[in-house]
Short mmCIF file of C-alpha atoms in Angstrom, two decimals:
data_model
loop_
_atom_site.label_atom_id
_atom_site.label_comp_id
_atom_site.label_asym_id
_atom_site.label_seq_id
_atom_site.Cartn_x
_atom_site.Cartn_y
_atom_site.Cartn_z
CA UNK A 798 -68.79 148.87 6.51
CA UNK A 799 -66.10 148.55 9.22
CA UNK A 800 -63.55 151.34 9.31
CA UNK A 801 -59.79 150.51 9.21
CA UNK A 802 -58.09 150.51 12.60
CA UNK A 803 -55.79 153.32 13.71
CA UNK A 804 -52.74 151.09 13.17
CA UNK A 805 -53.77 150.23 9.60
CA UNK A 806 -54.40 153.89 8.75
CA UNK A 807 -51.04 154.86 10.24
CA UNK A 808 -49.20 152.24 8.18
CA UNK A 809 -50.92 153.35 4.99
CA UNK A 810 -50.12 157.04 5.62
CA UNK A 811 -46.50 156.12 6.42
CA UNK A 812 -46.19 154.14 3.19
CA UNK A 813 -47.65 156.96 1.10
CA UNK A 814 -45.28 159.44 2.76
CA UNK A 815 -42.27 157.23 1.92
CA UNK A 816 -43.36 157.03 -1.72
CA UNK A 817 -43.75 160.82 -1.90
CA UNK A 818 -40.35 161.44 -0.32
CA UNK A 819 -38.60 158.98 -2.61
CA UNK A 820 -40.27 160.41 -5.70
CA UNK A 821 -39.02 163.88 -4.74
CA UNK A 822 -35.39 162.87 -4.31
CA UNK A 823 -32.86 164.32 -6.81
CA UNK A 824 -31.44 162.05 -9.46
CA UNK A 825 -28.71 159.84 -7.91
CA UNK A 826 -26.25 160.91 -10.65
CA UNK A 827 -26.44 164.60 -9.71
CA UNK A 828 -27.09 164.30 -5.99
CA UNK A 829 -24.10 165.13 -3.72
CA UNK A 830 -22.39 162.18 -2.06
CA UNK A 831 -23.13 162.19 1.69
CA UNK A 832 -20.24 161.71 4.15
CA UNK A 833 -19.57 158.14 5.23
CA UNK A 834 -20.79 157.29 8.68
CA UNK A 835 -20.20 154.26 10.84
CA UNK A 836 -22.85 151.56 10.76
CA UNK A 837 -24.50 151.17 14.20
CA UNK A 838 -24.01 147.85 15.94
CA UNK A 839 -27.77 147.45 16.28
CA UNK A 840 -29.62 149.16 13.40
CA UNK A 841 -33.12 150.37 14.31
CA UNK A 842 -35.85 147.86 13.51
CA UNK A 843 -37.46 148.12 10.07
CA UNK A 844 -34.65 150.34 8.68
CA UNK A 845 -34.19 149.77 4.99
CA UNK A 846 -31.68 150.94 2.41
CA UNK A 847 -32.79 153.88 0.23
CA UNK A 848 -32.93 151.71 -2.84
CA UNK A 849 -35.51 149.53 -1.10
CA UNK A 850 -37.79 152.32 0.12
CA UNK A 851 -40.21 152.23 -2.79
CA UNK A 852 -40.51 148.45 -2.66
CA UNK A 853 -41.21 148.50 1.07
CA UNK A 854 -43.70 151.36 0.73
CA UNK A 855 -45.52 149.59 -2.08
CA UNK A 856 -45.71 146.42 0.00
CA UNK A 857 -47.05 148.35 2.97
CA UNK A 858 -49.69 150.00 0.78
CA UNK A 859 -50.77 146.66 -0.60
CA UNK A 860 -50.95 145.17 2.89
CA UNK A 861 -52.96 148.08 4.23
CA UNK A 862 -55.40 147.94 1.30
CA UNK A 863 -55.74 144.16 1.64
CA UNK A 864 -56.41 144.51 5.36
CA UNK A 865 -59.04 147.18 4.74
CA UNK A 866 -60.75 144.89 2.23
CA UNK A 867 -60.64 142.06 4.76
CA UNK A 868 -62.28 144.30 7.35
CA UNK A 869 -65.00 145.30 4.90
CA UNK A 870 -65.73 141.77 3.72
CA UNK A 871 -65.57 140.21 7.17
CA UNK A 872 -67.14 143.08 9.08
CA UNK A 873 -70.44 141.31 9.69
CA UNK A 874 -68.78 138.18 11.05
CA UNK A 875 -67.39 139.89 14.14
CA UNK A 876 -63.85 138.58 13.54
CA UNK A 877 -60.72 140.71 13.49
CA UNK A 878 -58.73 141.02 10.21
CA UNK A 879 -55.39 139.37 9.56
CA UNK A 880 -52.69 141.35 11.34
CA UNK A 881 -49.65 139.09 11.05
CA UNK A 882 -49.50 138.56 7.30
CA UNK A 883 -49.52 134.81 7.93
CA UNK A 884 -53.16 134.10 7.15
CA UNK A 885 -54.41 134.37 10.72
CA UNK A 886 -57.29 136.34 12.12
CA UNK A 887 -56.31 138.52 15.05
CA UNK A 888 -58.04 136.23 17.61
CA UNK A 889 -56.08 133.31 16.13
CA UNK A 890 -52.83 135.29 16.44
CA UNK A 891 -53.59 135.79 20.14
CA UNK A 892 -54.55 132.15 20.58
CA UNK A 893 -51.33 130.99 18.87
CA UNK A 894 -49.05 133.14 21.05
CA UNK A 895 -47.68 131.44 24.16
CA UNK A 896 -46.89 134.83 25.69
CA UNK A 897 -47.80 138.44 24.89
CA UNK A 898 -45.85 141.01 26.84
CA UNK A 899 -44.82 144.68 26.74
CA UNK A 900 -41.55 146.03 28.12
CA UNK A 901 -37.91 146.93 27.53
CA UNK A 902 -35.19 144.64 26.23
CA UNK A 903 -32.37 144.51 28.76
CA UNK A 904 -30.28 141.73 27.22
CA UNK A 905 -29.94 140.00 23.86
CA UNK A 906 -27.65 136.97 23.52
CA UNK A 907 -27.12 134.30 20.85
CA UNK A 908 -28.69 130.98 21.80
CA UNK A 909 -27.35 128.88 18.90
CA UNK A 910 -29.10 127.29 15.91
CA UNK A 911 -30.47 130.63 14.60
CA UNK A 912 -32.00 131.56 17.95
CA UNK A 913 -31.54 134.39 20.47
CA UNK A 914 -32.31 134.67 24.17
CA UNK A 915 -33.84 138.03 25.10
CA UNK A 916 -34.38 139.35 28.61
CA UNK A 917 -37.21 141.83 29.18
CA UNK A 918 -38.09 144.21 31.97
CA UNK A 919 -41.85 143.78 31.83
CA UNK A 920 -44.32 146.65 32.04
CA UNK A 921 -47.41 144.57 31.31
CA UNK A 922 -48.41 140.96 30.76
CA UNK A 923 -51.31 140.32 28.38
CA UNK A 924 -50.97 136.54 28.07
CA UNK A 925 -50.92 135.20 30.68
CA UNK A 926 -52.56 138.01 32.63
CA UNK A 927 -49.65 138.32 35.05
CA UNK A 928 -46.04 137.25 35.41
CA UNK A 929 -42.61 138.28 36.75
CA UNK A 930 -41.23 141.79 36.34
CA UNK A 931 -38.23 140.31 34.49
CA UNK A 932 -38.44 137.39 32.09
CA UNK A 933 -36.50 135.63 29.32
CA UNK A 934 -37.63 134.24 25.98
CA UNK A 935 -35.79 131.92 23.61
CA UNK A 936 -36.80 133.15 20.14
CA UNK A 937 -36.06 132.49 16.48
CA UNK A 938 -33.42 134.99 15.35
CA UNK A 939 -35.16 137.54 13.06
CA UNK A 940 -31.85 138.48 11.39
CA UNK A 941 -31.93 135.15 9.53
CA UNK A 942 -34.69 136.69 7.41
CA UNK A 943 -33.58 140.35 7.60
CA UNK A 944 -30.50 141.81 9.38
CA UNK A 945 -32.38 145.09 9.93
CA UNK A 946 -34.79 143.29 12.27
CA UNK A 947 -32.17 142.55 14.94
CA UNK A 948 -33.28 142.90 18.56
CA UNK A 949 -31.40 145.66 20.39
CA UNK A 950 -30.96 146.35 24.09
CA UNK A 951 -33.04 149.33 25.22
CA UNK A 952 -35.89 148.83 22.75
CA UNK A 953 -39.40 149.19 24.11
CA UNK A 954 -41.70 146.76 22.37
CA UNK A 955 -44.83 144.68 22.52
CA UNK A 956 -43.89 141.08 21.80
CA UNK A 957 -45.96 138.10 20.60
CA UNK A 958 -44.05 134.91 21.43
CA UNK A 959 -45.18 132.29 18.86
CA UNK A 960 -46.15 128.76 19.77
CA UNK A 961 -44.31 127.25 16.79
CA UNK A 962 -40.59 127.07 17.58
CA UNK A 963 -39.17 128.23 14.24
CA UNK A 964 -41.60 131.12 13.73
CA UNK A 965 -40.26 134.66 14.16
CA UNK A 966 -42.03 136.64 16.89
CA UNK A 967 -44.32 139.53 15.98
CA UNK A 968 -43.00 142.83 17.35
CA UNK A 969 -44.74 146.20 17.66
CA UNK A 970 -42.94 149.45 18.53
CA UNK A 971 -43.44 153.20 18.77
CA UNK A 972 -46.90 154.46 17.92
CA UNK A 973 -48.01 150.93 17.09
CA UNK A 974 -47.82 149.89 20.75
CA UNK A 975 -50.75 151.92 22.06
CA UNK A 976 -53.12 150.85 19.29
CA UNK A 977 -52.04 147.21 19.58
CA UNK A 978 -52.35 147.29 23.38
CA UNK A 979 -55.97 148.43 23.08
CA UNK A 980 -56.73 145.90 20.35
CA UNK A 981 -55.30 143.02 22.37
CA UNK A 982 -57.34 143.98 25.43
CA UNK A 983 -60.49 144.22 23.32
CA UNK A 984 -59.93 140.86 21.59
CA UNK A 985 -58.57 138.63 24.39
CA UNK A 986 -62.06 137.46 25.52
CA UNK A 987 -62.78 136.20 22.00
CA UNK A 988 -59.28 134.71 21.68
CA UNK A 989 -59.90 132.67 24.85
CA UNK A 990 -62.49 130.68 22.86
CA UNK A 991 -60.45 130.58 19.62
CA UNK A 992 -58.42 127.57 18.51
CA UNK A 993 -54.93 128.07 17.08
CA UNK A 994 -54.85 126.56 13.55
CA UNK A 995 -52.70 123.39 13.31
CA UNK A 996 -50.21 125.01 10.91
CA UNK A 997 -49.24 127.56 13.59
CA UNK A 998 -48.81 125.14 16.50
#
């Protein structure tokens, strides 16, 4: 049996922690009303309202369990489990990305038609293996699906730029970056011989 990856275990623990914290909150009727604070111009990625915490945590649990099952069932095949939630194996996700890069966002500007142009100061190129120290990408605007997913200047992230124009890029941040960096390096040789499925081109 193949063990879950560090990233999958981290997501599952995070989801269980959120459920425990929400369950321990006082009843909203008796809880004191917190002071009003200004809404930041660029909310941190993956921030959710309190009333959505349980739903998000439950979804994360289900995803983590499903991924673990996929690892167990497919462990003998040598393929990586689905990591994008779009029905791709991990080698396919790498094959379908036009660029995979890690660095800091230095500029985010609207590009029209639900798209944004981001500029990155690059720390490392994964696909291709090398590139300029500063680069720009024209991406589908993630706020169309969820305003909390807005790109913000100063963020350090690992970015998968999708081949399909309207697809939102996969982004990894914080503790996810190290585990994903290692996984990409380990899987790139296999991805070089993997074909991107037609529905993701």
